[in-house]
PDB file of C-alpha atoms in Angstrom:
ATOM      1  CA  UNK A   1     -10.435  -2.049   8.977  1.00  0.00           C
ATOM      2  CA  UNK A   2     -13.605  -3.824  10.139  1.00  0.00           C
ATOM      3  CA  UNK A   3     -15.295  -3.525  13.543  1.00  0.00           C
ATOM      4  CA  UNK A   4     -13.660  -6.667  14.907  1.00  0.00           C
ATOM      5  CA  UNK A   5     -10.224  -5.390  13.939  1.00  0.00           C
ATOM      6  CA  UNK A   6     -10.949  -2.023  15.517  1.00  0.00           C
ATOM      7  CA  UNK A   7     -12.074  -3.647  18.766  1.00  0.00           C
ATOM      8  CA  UNK A   8      -9.041  -5.918  18.910  1.00  0.00           C
ATOM      9  CA  UNK A   9      -6.604  -3.054  18.375  1.00  0.00           C
ATOM     10  CA  UNK A  10      -8.145  -0.381  20.619  1.00  0.00           C
ATOM     11  CA  UNK A  11      -5.504   2.027  21.846  1.00  0.00           C
ATOM     12  CA  UNK A  12      -2.966   1.043  19.200  1.00  0.00           C
ATOM     13  CA  UNK A  13      -1.232   3.395  16.821  1.00  0.00           C
ATOM     14  CA  UNK A  14      -2.593   2.433  13.410  1.00  0.00           C
ATOM     15  CA  UNK A  15      -0.508   2.837  10.256  1.00  0.00           C
ATOM     16  CA  UNK A  16      -1.613   1.623   6.852  1.00  0.00           C
ATOM     17  CA  UNK A  17      -0.206   1.698   3.362  1.00  0.00           C
ATOM     18  CA  UNK A  18      -0.225   0.312  -0.115  1.00  0.00           C
ATOM     19  CA  UNK A  19      -3.297  -0.072  -2.269  1.00  0.00           C
ATOM     20  CA  UNK A  20      -5.091  -3.105  -3.630  1.00  0.00           C
ATOM     21  CA  UNK A  21      -5.674  -2.452  -7.338  1.00  0.00           C
ATOM     22  CA  UNK A  22      -9.385  -2.552  -8.118  1.00  0.00           C
ATOM     23  CA  UNK A  23     -10.478  -2.028  -4.528  1.00  0.00           C
ATOM     24  CA  UNK A  24     -10.645   0.735  -1.961  1.00  0.00           C
ATOM     25  CA  UNK A  25      -8.468   0.499   1.115  1.00  0.00           C
ATOM     26  CA  UNK A  26      -4.857  -0.266   2.027  1.00  0.00           C
ATOM     27  CA  UNK A  27      -2.983  -3.454   1.256  1.00  0.00           C
ATOM     28  CA  UNK A  28      -1.648  -3.759   4.829  1.00  0.00           C
ATOM     29  CA  UNK A  29      -2.294  -2.494   8.362  1.00  0.00           C
ATOM     30  CA  UNK A  30       0.405  -2.007  10.982  1.00  0.00           C
ATOM     31  CA  UNK A  31      -0.416  -1.618  14.676  1.00  0.00           C
ATOM     32  CA  UNK A  32       1.901  -0.435  17.430  1.00  0.00           C
ATOM     33  CA  UNK A  33       0.760  -0.649  21.024  1.00  0.00           C
ATOM     34  CA  UNK A  34       2.527   2.407  22.439  1.00  0.00           C
ATOM     35  CA  UNK A  35       6.181   2.174  23.407  1.00  0.00           C
ATOM     36  CA  UNK A  36       7.105  -1.432  22.562  1.00  0.00           C
ATOM     37  CA  UNK A  37       7.215  -3.535  25.719  1.00  0.00           C
ATOM     38  CA  UNK A  38       8.901  -6.415  23.895  1.00  0.00           C
ATOM     39  CA  UNK A  39      11.106  -6.408  20.777  1.00  0.00           C
ATOM     40  CA  UNK A  40       8.743  -8.549  18.718  1.00  0.00           C
ATOM     41  CA  UNK A  41       6.847  -7.998  15.488  1.00  0.00           C
ATOM     42  CA  UNK A  42       4.034 -10.416  14.671  1.00  0.00           C
ATOM     43  CA  UNK A  43       3.268 -10.569  10.950  1.00  0.00           C
ATOM     44  CA  UNK A  44       0.513 -12.440   9.114  1.00  0.00           C
ATOM     45  CA  UNK A  45       1.241 -12.272   5.365  1.00  0.00           C
ATOM     46  CA  UNK A  46      -1.484 -14.720   4.299  1.00  0.00           C
ATOM     47  CA  UNK A  47      -4.482 -13.437   6.279  1.00  0.00           C
ATOM     48  CA  UNK A  48      -5.782 -10.974   3.649  1.00  0.00           C
ATOM     49  CA  UNK A  49      -9.404 -11.291   2.549  1.00  0.00           C
ATOM     50  CA  UNK A  50      -9.952  -8.074   0.526  1.00  0.00           C
ATOM     51  CA  UNK A  51     -10.696  -9.469  -2.942  1.00  0.00           C
ATOM     52  CA  UNK A  52     -11.395  -7.096  -5.853  1.00  0.00           C
ATOM     53  CA  UNK A  53     -14.439  -8.107  -7.891  1.00  0.00           C
ATOM     54  CA  UNK A  54     -12.373  -8.738 -11.020  1.00  0.00           C
ATOM     55  CA  UNK A  55     -10.090 -11.117  -9.109  1.00  0.00           C
ATOM     56  CA  UNK A  56     -13.057 -13.126  -7.823  1.00  0.00           C
ATOM     57  CA  UNK A  57     -14.453 -13.292 -11.358  1.00  0.00           C
ATOM     58  CA  UNK A  58     -11.126 -14.551 -12.693  1.00  0.00           C
ATOM     59  CA  UNK A  59     -10.833 -17.396 -10.159  1.00  0.00           C
ATOM     60  CA  UNK A  60     -12.285 -20.737 -11.279  1.00  0.00           C
ATOM     61  CA  UNK A  61     -13.560 -21.590  -7.805  1.00  0.00           C
ATOM     62  CA  UNK A  62     -13.282 -18.552  -5.501  1.00  0.00           C
ATOM     63  CA  UNK A  63     -14.602 -20.321  -2.406  1.00  0.00           C
ATOM     64  CA  UNK A  64     -12.133 -23.187  -2.641  1.00  0.00           C
ATOM     65  CA  UNK A  65      -9.273 -20.861  -3.508  1.00  0.00           C
ATOM     66  CA  UNK A  66     -10.020 -18.871  -0.360  1.00  0.00           C
ATOM     67  CA  UNK A  67     -10.149 -21.930   1.866  1.00  0.00           C
ATOM     68  CA  UNK A  68      -6.986 -23.447   0.395  1.00  0.00           C
ATOM     69  CA  UNK A  69      -4.791 -20.364  -0.020  1.00  0.00           C
ATOM     70  CA  UNK A  70      -5.643 -18.139   2.940  1.00  0.00           C
ATOM     71  CA  UNK A  71      -4.245 -18.626   6.410  1.00  0.00           C
ATOM     72  CA  UNK A  72      -7.895 -18.579   7.281  1.00  0.00           C
ATOM     73  CA  UNK A  73      -8.698 -16.045  10.029  1.00  0.00           C
ATOM     74  CA  UNK A  74      -5.248 -16.268  11.580  1.00  0.00           C
ATOM     75  CA  UNK A  75      -5.699 -12.546  12.248  1.00  0.00           C
ATOM     76  CA  UNK A  76      -8.355 -13.552  14.808  1.00  0.00           C
ATOM     77  CA  UNK A  77      -5.451 -15.128  16.699  1.00  0.00           C
ATOM     78  CA  UNK A  78      -2.789 -12.529  15.925  1.00  0.00           C
ATOM     79  CA  UNK A  79      -4.759  -9.454  17.002  1.00  0.00           C
ATOM     80  CA  UNK A  80      -5.509 -10.469  20.599  1.00  0.00           C
ATOM     81  CA  UNK A  81      -1.949 -11.781  20.939  1.00  0.00           C
ATOM     82  CA  UNK A  82      -0.490  -8.415  19.946  1.00  0.00           C
ATOM     83  CA  UNK A  83      -2.965  -6.515  22.111  1.00  0.00           C
ATOM     84  CA  UNK A  84      -2.165  -8.667  25.160  1.00  0.00           C
ATOM     85  CA  UNK A  85       1.611  -8.567  24.746  1.00  0.00           C
ATOM     86  CA  UNK A  86       2.355  -5.156  23.243  1.00  0.00           C
ATOM     87  CA  UNK A  87       4.068  -6.692  20.226  1.00  0.00           C
ATOM     88  CA  UNK A  88       3.846  -4.797  16.954  1.00  0.00           C
ATOM     89  CA  UNK A  89       1.409  -6.326  14.475  1.00  0.00           C
ATOM     90  CA  UNK A  90       1.498  -6.326  10.667  1.00  0.00           C
ATOM     91  CA  UNK A  91      -1.544  -7.710   8.839  1.00  0.00           C
ATOM     92  CA  UNK A  92      -1.857  -8.185   5.092  1.00  0.00           C
ATOM     93  CA  UNK A  93      -5.203  -7.113   3.655  1.00  0.00           C
ATOM     94  CA  UNK A  94      -4.598  -8.264   0.083  1.00  0.00           C
ATOM     95  CA  UNK A  95      -5.286 -11.965  -0.478  1.00  0.00           C
ATOM     96  CA  UNK A  96      -2.600 -14.511  -1.196  1.00  0.00           C
ATOM     97  CA  UNK A  97      -4.427 -15.419  -4.426  1.00  0.00           C
ATOM     98  CA  UNK A  98      -3.285 -12.066  -5.842  1.00  0.00           C
ATOM     99  CA  UNK A  99       0.258 -12.097  -4.542  1.00  0.00           C
ATOM    100  CA  UNK A 100       2.127 -14.246  -2.058  1.00  0.00           C
ATOM    101  CA  UNK A 101       4.092 -12.031   0.307  1.00  0.00           C
ATOM    102  CA  UNK A 102       6.183 -15.019   1.426  1.00  0.00           C
ATOM    103  CA  UNK A 103       7.795 -15.394  -2.005  1.00  0.00           C
ATOM    104  CA  UNK A 104      10.630 -13.681  -3.828  1.00  0.00           C
ATOM    105  CA  UNK A 105       9.475 -11.054  -6.307  1.00  0.00           C
ATOM    106  CA  UNK A 106      11.406 -13.063  -8.905  1.00  0.00           C
ATOM    107  CA  UNK A 107       9.467 -16.269  -8.185  1.00  0.00           C
ATOM    108  CA  UNK A 108       7.037 -15.809 -11.089  1.00  0.00           C
ATOM    109  CA  UNK A 109       5.584 -18.458 -13.376  1.00  0.00           C
ATOM    110  CA  UNK A 110       5.883 -16.478 -16.602  1.00  0.00           C
ATOM    111  CA  UNK A 111       3.813 -19.088 -18.405  1.00  0.00           C
ATOM    112  CA  UNK A 112       0.690 -17.598 -16.789  1.00  0.00           C
ATOM    113  CA  UNK A 113       1.522 -13.982 -17.728  1.00  0.00           C
ATOM    114  CA  UNK A 114       0.564 -12.180 -20.953  1.00  0.00           C
ATOM    115  CA  UNK A 115       2.794  -9.419 -22.288  1.00  0.00           C
ATOM    116  CA  UNK A 116       6.497  -8.602 -22.199  1.00  0.00           C
ATOM    117  CA  UNK A 117       8.481 -11.029 -20.111  1.00  0.00           C
ATOM    118  CA  UNK A 118      12.088 -11.110 -18.937  1.00  0.00           C
ATOM    119  CA  UNK A 119      14.544 -13.363 -20.670  1.00  0.00           C
ATOM    120  CA  UNK A 120      14.045 -17.042 -19.782  1.00  0.00           C
ATOM    121  CA  UNK A 121      15.286 -17.695 -16.261  1.00  0.00           C
ATOM    122  CA  UNK A 122      17.293 -20.746 -15.362  1.00  0.00           C
ATOM    123  CA  UNK A 123      15.901 -22.897 -12.609  1.00  0.00           C
ATOM    124  CA  UNK A 124      17.149 -21.503  -9.330  1.00  0.00           C
ATOM    125  CA  UNK A 125      16.175 -21.015  -5.709  1.00  0.00           C
ATOM    126  CA  UNK A 126      14.532 -17.719  -6.741  1.00  0.00           C
ATOM    127  CA  UNK A 127      11.806 -19.412  -8.790  1.00  0.00           C
ATOM    128  CA  UNK A 128      11.566 -22.820  -7.135  1.00  0.00           C
ATOM    129  CA  UNK A 129       8.044 -22.253  -5.791  1.00  0.00           C
ATOM    130  CA  UNK A 130       6.570 -21.128  -9.100  1.00  0.00           C
ATOM    131  CA  UNK A 131       7.610 -24.428 -10.645  1.00  0.00           C
ATOM    132  CA  UNK A 132       5.142 -26.265  -8.391  1.00  0.00           C
ATOM    133  CA  UNK A 133       2.365 -23.730  -8.916  1.00  0.00           C
ATOM    134  CA  UNK A 134       2.742 -21.700  -5.721  1.00  0.00           C
ATOM    135  CA  UNK A 135       4.974 -18.823  -6.721  1.00  0.00           C
ATOM    136  CA  UNK A 136       4.538 -15.075  -6.323  1.00  0.00           C
ATOM    137  CA  UNK A 137       1.103 -15.391  -7.917  1.00  0.00           C
ATOM    138  CA  UNK A 138      -0.306 -18.866  -7.209  1.00  0.00           C
ATOM    139  CA  UNK A 139      -1.260 -20.784 -10.349  1.00  0.00           C
ATOM    140  CA  UNK A 140      -2.155 -24.296  -9.220  1.00  0.00           C
ATOM    141  CA  UNK A 141      -3.304 -25.857  -5.952  1.00  0.00           C
ATOM    142  CA  UNK A 142      -2.795 -29.574  -5.283  1.00  0.00           C
ATOM    143  CA  UNK A 143      -6.116 -31.334  -5.779  1.00  0.00           C
ATOM    144  CA  UNK A 144      -7.647 -28.319  -7.560  1.00  0.00           C
ATOM    145  CA  UNK A 145      -5.403 -27.762 -10.542  1.00  0.00           C
ATOM    146  CA  UNK A 146      -5.340 -24.395 -12.300  1.00  0.00           C
ATOM    147  CA  UNK A 147      -7.046 -21.717 -10.227  1.00  0.00           C
ATOM    148  CA  UNK A 148      -7.389 -18.951 -12.860  1.00  0.00           C
ATOM    149  CA  UNK A 149      -9.835 -18.688 -15.763  1.00  0.00           C
ATOM    150  CA  UNK A 150      -7.489 -16.468 -17.789  1.00  0.00           C
ATOM    151  CA  UNK A 151      -3.835 -15.463 -18.044  1.00  0.00           C
ATOM    152  CA  UNK A 152      -2.547 -12.574 -15.939  1.00  0.00           C
ATOM    153  CA  UNK A 153      -1.604  -9.416 -17.825  1.00  0.00           C
ATOM    154  CA  UNK A 154       1.926  -8.151 -17.219  1.00  0.00           C
ATOM    155  CA  UNK A 155       0.457  -4.739 -16.325  1.00  0.00           C
ATOM    156  CA  UNK A 156      -1.711  -6.407 -13.645  1.00  0.00           C
ATOM    157  CA  UNK A 157       1.285  -8.173 -12.154  1.00  0.00           C
ATOM    158  CA  UNK A 158       3.262  -4.915 -12.066  1.00  0.00           C
ATOM    159  CA  UNK A 159       0.365  -3.117 -10.360  1.00  0.00           C
ATOM    160  CA  UNK A 160      -0.004  -5.864  -7.753  1.00  0.00           C
ATOM    161  CA  UNK A 161       3.711  -5.740  -6.959  1.00  0.00           C
ATOM    162  CA  UNK A 162       3.676  -1.957  -6.708  1.00  0.00           C
ATOM    163  CA  UNK A 163       0.491  -1.688  -4.653  1.00  0.00           C
ATOM    164  CA  UNK A 164       0.755  -4.784  -2.451  1.00  0.00           C
ATOM    165  CA  UNK A 165       4.152  -6.459  -2.362  1.00  0.00           C
ATOM    166  CA  UNK A 166       6.560  -3.541  -2.157  1.00  0.00           C
ATOM    167  CA  UNK A 167       4.648  -1.559   0.514  1.00  0.00           C
ATOM    168  CA  UNK A 168       4.231  -4.622   2.749  1.00  0.00           C
ATOM    169  CA  UNK A 169       7.906  -5.513   2.681  1.00  0.00           C
ATOM    170  CA  UNK A 170       8.909  -1.877   3.176  1.00  0.00           C
ATOM    171  CA  UNK A 171       6.729  -1.717   6.302  1.00  0.00           C
ATOM    172  CA  UNK A 172       8.023  -5.067   7.568  1.00  0.00           C
ATOM    173  CA  UNK A 173      11.656  -4.101   7.115  1.00  0.00           C
ATOM    174  CA  UNK A 174      11.236  -0.662   8.680  1.00  0.00           C
ATOM    175  CA  UNK A 175       9.412  -2.004  11.732  1.00  0.00           C
ATOM    176  CA  UNK A 176      12.073  -4.625  12.405  1.00  0.00           C
ATOM    177  CA  UNK A 177      14.772  -1.967  12.134  1.00  0.00           C
ATOM    178  CA  UNK A 178      12.816   0.292  14.491  1.00  0.00           C
ATOM    179  CA  UNK A 179      12.580  -2.448  17.100  1.00  0.00           C
ATOM    180  CA  UNK A 180      16.223  -3.346  16.685  1.00  0.00           C
ATOM    181  CA  UNK A 181      17.280   0.283  17.059  1.00  0.00           C
ATOM    182  CA  UNK A 182      15.230   0.516  20.257  1.00  0.00           C
ATOM    183  CA  UNK A 183      16.304  -2.793  21.828  1.00  0.00           C
ATOM    184  CA  UNK A 184      19.487  -3.802  20.043  1.00  0.00           C
ATOM    185  CA  UNK A 185      17.694  -6.958  18.926  1.00  0.00           C
ATOM    186  CA  UNK A 186      14.371  -7.886  17.333  1.00  0.00           C
ATOM    187  CA  UNK A 187      12.340 -11.017  16.668  1.00  0.00           C
ATOM    188  CA  UNK A 188       9.909 -11.500  13.795  1.00  0.00           C
ATOM    189  CA  UNK A 189       7.163 -14.031  14.483  1.00  0.00           C
ATOM    190  CA  UNK A 190       5.782 -14.852  11.042  1.00  0.00           C
ATOM    191  CA  UNK A 191       2.389 -16.338  11.887  1.00  0.00           C
ATOM    192  CA  UNK A 192       0.715 -18.815   9.553  1.00  0.00           C
ATOM    193  CA  UNK A 193      -1.895 -21.542   9.677  1.00  0.00           C
ATOM    194  CA  UNK A 194      -1.757 -24.988   8.141  1.00  0.00           C
ATOM    195  CA  UNK A 195      -4.302 -27.654   7.229  1.00  0.00           C
ATOM    196  CA  UNK A 196      -4.313 -30.638   9.574  1.00  0.00           C
ATOM    197  CA  UNK A 197      -1.260 -32.776   8.899  1.00  0.00           C
ATOM    198  CA  UNK A 198      -1.870 -36.306   7.672  1.00  0.00           C
ATOM    199  CA  UNK A 199      -1.189 -39.287   9.887  1.00  0.00           C
ATOM    200  CA  UNK A 200       1.781 -41.412   8.866  1.00  0.00           C
ATOM    201  CA  UNK A 201       0.161 -44.435  10.576  1.00  0.00           C
ATOM    202  CA  UNK A 202      -3.125 -45.090  12.453  1.00  0.00           C
ATOM    203  CA  UNK A 203      -1.620 -44.361  15.891  1.00  0.00           C
ATOM    204  CA  UNK A 204       0.157 -41.197  14.740  1.00  0.00           C
ATOM    205  CA  UNK A 205      -0.734 -37.856  16.327  1.00  0.00           C
ATOM    206  CA  UNK A 206       0.477 -35.158  13.926  1.00  0.00           C
ATOM    207  CA  UNK A 207       1.804 -31.831  15.153  1.00  0.00           C
ATOM    208  CA  UNK A 208      -0.569 -28.979  15.940  1.00  0.00           C
ATOM    209  CA  UNK A 209       2.243 -26.418  15.690  1.00  0.00           C
ATOM    210  CA  UNK A 210       5.319 -26.306  13.481  1.00  0.00           C
ATOM    211  CA  UNK A 211       8.210 -24.004  14.361  1.00  0.00           C
ATOM    212  CA  UNK A 212      10.332 -23.074  11.342  1.00  0.00           C
ATOM    213  CA  UNK A 213      13.746 -21.402  11.373  1.00  0.00           C
ATOM    214  CA  UNK A 214      15.165 -22.370   7.967  1.00  0.00           C
ATOM    215  CA  UNK A 215      17.046 -25.215   9.655  1.00  0.00           C
ATOM    216  CA  UNK A 216      18.840 -22.886  12.027  1.00  0.00           C
ATOM    217  CA  UNK A 217      19.636 -20.086   9.566  1.00  0.00           C
ATOM    218  CA  UNK A 218      17.070 -17.442  10.567  1.00  0.00           C
ATOM    219  CA  UNK A 219      16.926 -17.474  14.365  1.00  0.00           C
ATOM    220  CA  UNK A 220      18.993 -18.042  17.483  1.00  0.00           C
ATOM    221  CA  UNK A 221      18.638 -21.761  18.313  1.00  0.00           C
ATOM    222  CA  UNK A 222      17.972 -20.977  21.972  1.00  0.00           C
ATOM    223  CA  UNK A 223      14.839 -19.027  21.048  1.00  0.00           C
ATOM    224  CA  UNK A 224      13.610 -21.852  18.824  1.00  0.00           C
ATOM    225  CA  UNK A 225      14.253 -24.415  21.543  1.00  0.00           C
ATOM    226  CA  UNK A 226      12.398 -22.213  24.034  1.00  0.00           C
ATOM    227  CA  UNK A 227       9.352 -22.025  21.737  1.00  0.00           C
ATOM    228  CA  UNK A 228       9.300 -25.780  21.173  1.00  0.00           C
ATOM    229  CA  UNK A 229       9.685 -26.585  24.875  1.00  0.00           C
ATOM    230  CA  UNK A 230       7.021 -24.035  25.831  1.00  0.00           C
ATOM    231  CA  UNK A 231       4.390 -25.553  23.553  1.00  0.00           C
ATOM    232  CA  UNK A 232       5.295 -29.118  24.505  1.00  0.00           C
ATOM    233  CA  UNK A 233       5.138 -28.251  28.211  1.00  0.00           C
ATOM    234  CA  UNK A 234       1.619 -26.954  27.643  1.00  0.00           C
ATOM    235  CA  UNK A 235       0.527 -30.267  26.163  1.00  0.00           C
ATOM    236  CA  UNK A 236       0.712 -29.287  22.496  1.00  0.00           C
ATOM    237  CA  UNK A 237       2.165 -31.448  19.763  1.00  0.00           C
ATOM    238  CA  UNK A 238       4.930 -29.498  18.085  1.00  0.00           C
ATOM    239  CA  UNK A 239       7.365 -30.158  15.237  1.00  0.00           C
ATOM    240  CA  UNK A 240      10.517 -28.383  14.117  1.00  0.00           C
ATOM    241  CA  UNK A 241      10.956 -27.457  10.426  1.00  0.00           C
ATOM    242  CA  UNK A 242       8.945 -30.480   9.240  1.00  0.00           C
ATOM    243  CA  UNK A 243       7.044 -30.072   7.016  1.00  0.00           C
ATOM    244  CA  UNK A 244       7.354 -26.251   7.119  1.00  0.00           C
ATOM    245  CA  UNK A 245      10.751 -24.643   7.671  1.00  0.00           C
ATOM    246  CA  UNK A 246       9.737 -21.134   6.628  1.00  0.00           C
ATOM    247  CA  UNK A 247      10.024 -19.321   3.315  1.00  0.00           C
ATOM    248  CA  UNK A 248      11.226 -16.141   1.698  1.00  0.00           C
ATOM    249  CA  UNK A 249      10.356 -13.907   4.652  1.00  0.00           C
ATOM    250  CA  UNK A 250      12.683 -15.823   6.969  1.00  0.00           C
ATOM    251  CA  UNK A 251      15.389 -15.966   4.302  1.00  0.00           C
ATOM    252  CA  UNK A 252      15.205 -12.193   3.801  1.00  0.00           C
ATOM    253  CA  UNK A 253      14.744 -10.897   7.341  1.00  0.00           C
ATOM    254  CA  UNK A 254      16.469 -13.465   9.527  1.00  0.00           C
ATOM    255  CA  UNK A 255      19.778 -11.630   9.957  1.00  0.00           C
ATOM    256  CA  UNK A 256      21.038 -13.046  13.211  1.00  0.00           C
ATOM    257  CA  UNK A 257      24.483 -11.435  12.907  1.00  0.00           C
ATOM    258  CA  UNK A 258      22.708  -8.047  12.982  1.00  0.00           C
ATOM    259  CA  UNK A 259      20.471  -8.998  15.884  1.00  0.00           C
ATOM    260  CA  UNK A 260      17.334  -9.592  13.818  1.00  0.00           C
ATOM    261  CA  UNK A 261      15.857 -13.053  14.298  1.00  0.00           C
ATOM    262  CA  UNK A 262      12.910 -14.575  12.447  1.00  0.00           C
ATOM    263  CA  UNK A 263      10.811 -17.618  13.229  1.00  0.00           C
ATOM    264  CA  UNK A 264       7.729 -19.028  11.514  1.00  0.00           C
ATOM    265  CA  UNK A 265       4.894 -20.475  13.562  1.00  0.00           C
ATOM    266  CA  UNK A 266       2.338 -22.645  11.781  1.00  0.00           C
ATOM    267  CA  UNK A 267      -0.888 -23.228  13.704  1.00  0.00           C
ATOM    268  CA  UNK A 268      -3.149 -26.126  12.734  1.00  0.00           C
ATOM    269  CA  UNK A 269      -6.475 -24.708  11.547  1.00  0.00           C
ATOM    270  CA  UNK A 270      -8.401 -27.381  13.419  1.00  0.00           C
ATOM    271  CA  UNK A 271      -7.247 -25.846  16.714  1.00  0.00           C
ATOM    272  CA  UNK A 272      -9.090 -22.540  16.203  1.00  0.00           C
ATOM    273  CA  UNK A 273     -11.528 -22.945  13.271  1.00  0.00           C
ATOM    274  CA  UNK A 274     -14.811 -24.818  12.898  1.00  0.00           C
ATOM    275  CA  UNK A 275     -15.191 -28.284  11.389  1.00  0.00           C
ATOM    276  CA  UNK A 276     -15.178 -26.853   7.842  1.00  0.00           C
ATOM    277  CA  UNK A 277     -11.934 -24.991   8.617  1.00  0.00           C
ATOM    278  CA  UNK A 278     -13.796 -21.871   7.561  1.00  0.00           C
ATOM    279  CA  UNK A 279     -14.805 -19.667  10.532  1.00  0.00           C
ATOM    280  CA  UNK A 280     -13.285 -19.052  13.991  1.00  0.00           C
ATOM    281  CA  UNK A 281     -14.607 -21.450  16.623  1.00  0.00           C
ATOM    282  CA  UNK A 282     -15.026 -21.123  20.373  1.00  0.00           C
ATOM    283  CA  UNK A 283     -11.441 -22.407  20.710  1.00  0.00           C
ATOM    284  CA  UNK A 284      -9.862 -19.342  19.128  1.00  0.00           C
ATOM    285  CA  UNK A 285      -9.590 -17.538  22.467  1.00  0.00           C
ATOM    286  CA  UNK A 286      -7.662 -20.383  24.086  1.00  0.00           C
ATOM    287  CA  UNK A 287      -5.207 -20.560  21.174  1.00  0.00           C
ATOM    288  CA  UNK A 288      -4.693 -16.795  21.276  1.00  0.00           C
ATOM    289  CA  UNK A 289      -4.044 -16.986  25.029  1.00  0.00           C
ATOM    290  CA  UNK A 290      -1.521 -19.803  24.534  1.00  0.00           C
ATOM    291  CA  UNK A 291       0.371 -17.951  21.808  1.00  0.00           C
ATOM    292  CA  UNK A 292       0.277 -14.699  23.781  1.00  0.00           C
ATOM    293  CA  UNK A 293       1.990 -16.458  26.694  1.00  0.00           C
ATOM    294  CA  UNK A 294       4.543 -17.892  24.253  1.00  0.00           C
ATOM    295  CA  UNK A 295       5.198 -14.441  22.781  1.00  0.00           C
ATOM    296  CA  UNK A 296       5.681 -12.958  26.263  1.00  0.00           C
ATOM    297  CA  UNK A 297       8.144 -15.723  27.098  1.00  0.00           C
ATOM    298  CA  UNK A 298      10.059 -15.196  23.866  1.00  0.00           C
ATOM    299  CA  UNK A 299       9.947 -11.431  24.321  1.00  0.00           C
ATOM    300  CA  UNK A 300      11.513 -11.617  27.767  1.00  0.00           C
ATOM    301  CA  UNK A 301      14.302 -13.815  26.414  1.00  0.00           C
ATOM    302  CA  UNK A 302      14.908 -11.676  23.327  1.00  0.00           C
ATOM    303  CA  UNK A 303      15.097  -8.523  25.439  1.00  0.00           C
ATOM    304  CA  UNK A 304      18.035  -9.974  27.383  1.00  0.00           C
ATOM    305  CA  UNK A 305      19.912 -10.472  24.121  1.00  0.00           C
ATOM    306  CA  UNK A 306      20.102  -6.728  23.413  1.00  0.00           C
ATOM    307  CA  UNK A 307      23.460  -5.345  24.483  1.00  0.00           C
ATOM    308  CA  UNK A 308      24.967  -1.815  24.442  1.00  0.00           C
ATOM    309  CA  UNK A 309      27.257  -2.874  21.636  1.00  0.00           C
ATOM    310  CA  UNK A 310      24.264  -3.765  19.530  1.00  0.00           C
ATOM    311  CA  UNK A 311      22.599  -0.462  20.322  1.00  0.00           C
ATOM    312  CA  UNK A 312      25.670   1.445  19.189  1.00  0.00           C
ATOM    313  CA  UNK A 313      25.875  -0.568  15.981  1.00  0.00           C
ATOM    314  CA  UNK A 314      22.199   0.097  15.238  1.00  0.00           C
ATOM    315  CA  UNK A 315      22.773   3.848  15.399  1.00  0.00           C
ATOM    316  CA  UNK A 316      25.654   3.812  12.895  1.00  0.00           C
TER     317      UNK A 316
END
């Protein structure tokens, strides 16, 4: 954890786990700000920037891969939001170039892997992302083509899953269950960033935020409507499920019948990064303040959804 992270999470209980093969340090960090004041977990699965040297050497263009694949510095937004609201915070440290935590573990492009492979898999929802180059281990980026200089060894893939993927999802699942057991209900805010959306016509003003709920499958519609109305009321352009409806994380953890809701929030990088979409700008504080107010609003609403019946069910 760097100095900025330490400053942003002062007073928090700090839990870490996993291991990035080829590098010292954990593959994720989890922060809890005392007794949870709201039943919300903020997670940033694509904010990791801890690249092993051999991974950087294997990338054809490391700088471009970083800019295109990372949710660049979204942790600079997530940390002050969690600190201000008391929400739990889960940050990935391993980079998305190594393994995409928002994909199914089965979503592998086996054409990029050397060594023993499973029997050929039929096209299915489980491997739909790998077919366009952005599966569990990204292979191609639109406009860049192939991102790796060499194939990935099967042993490397297994080590990345064991050290990065499995520990992150174990921590995510356990923290949501902990919040649900405490409140009878929990909300996952899966926080991402997106490149500026293209205009459909010269007068178009594309969305700065996209709220995704898997087209109603992962979250109570009232919570989603509240988030959209909140951002719009504060003068922000917001879209619903277009072009990002959420991915594997929402499919896996959005279990509304059990009182666990999951929503994805995409934040346009131009709202908090510099002109190169590389480093945090002076606007990052204002975006963090806006999202913190949104999280408080959602937290107050979610807390009212917890009922004694849910609490009893959680303890069974």
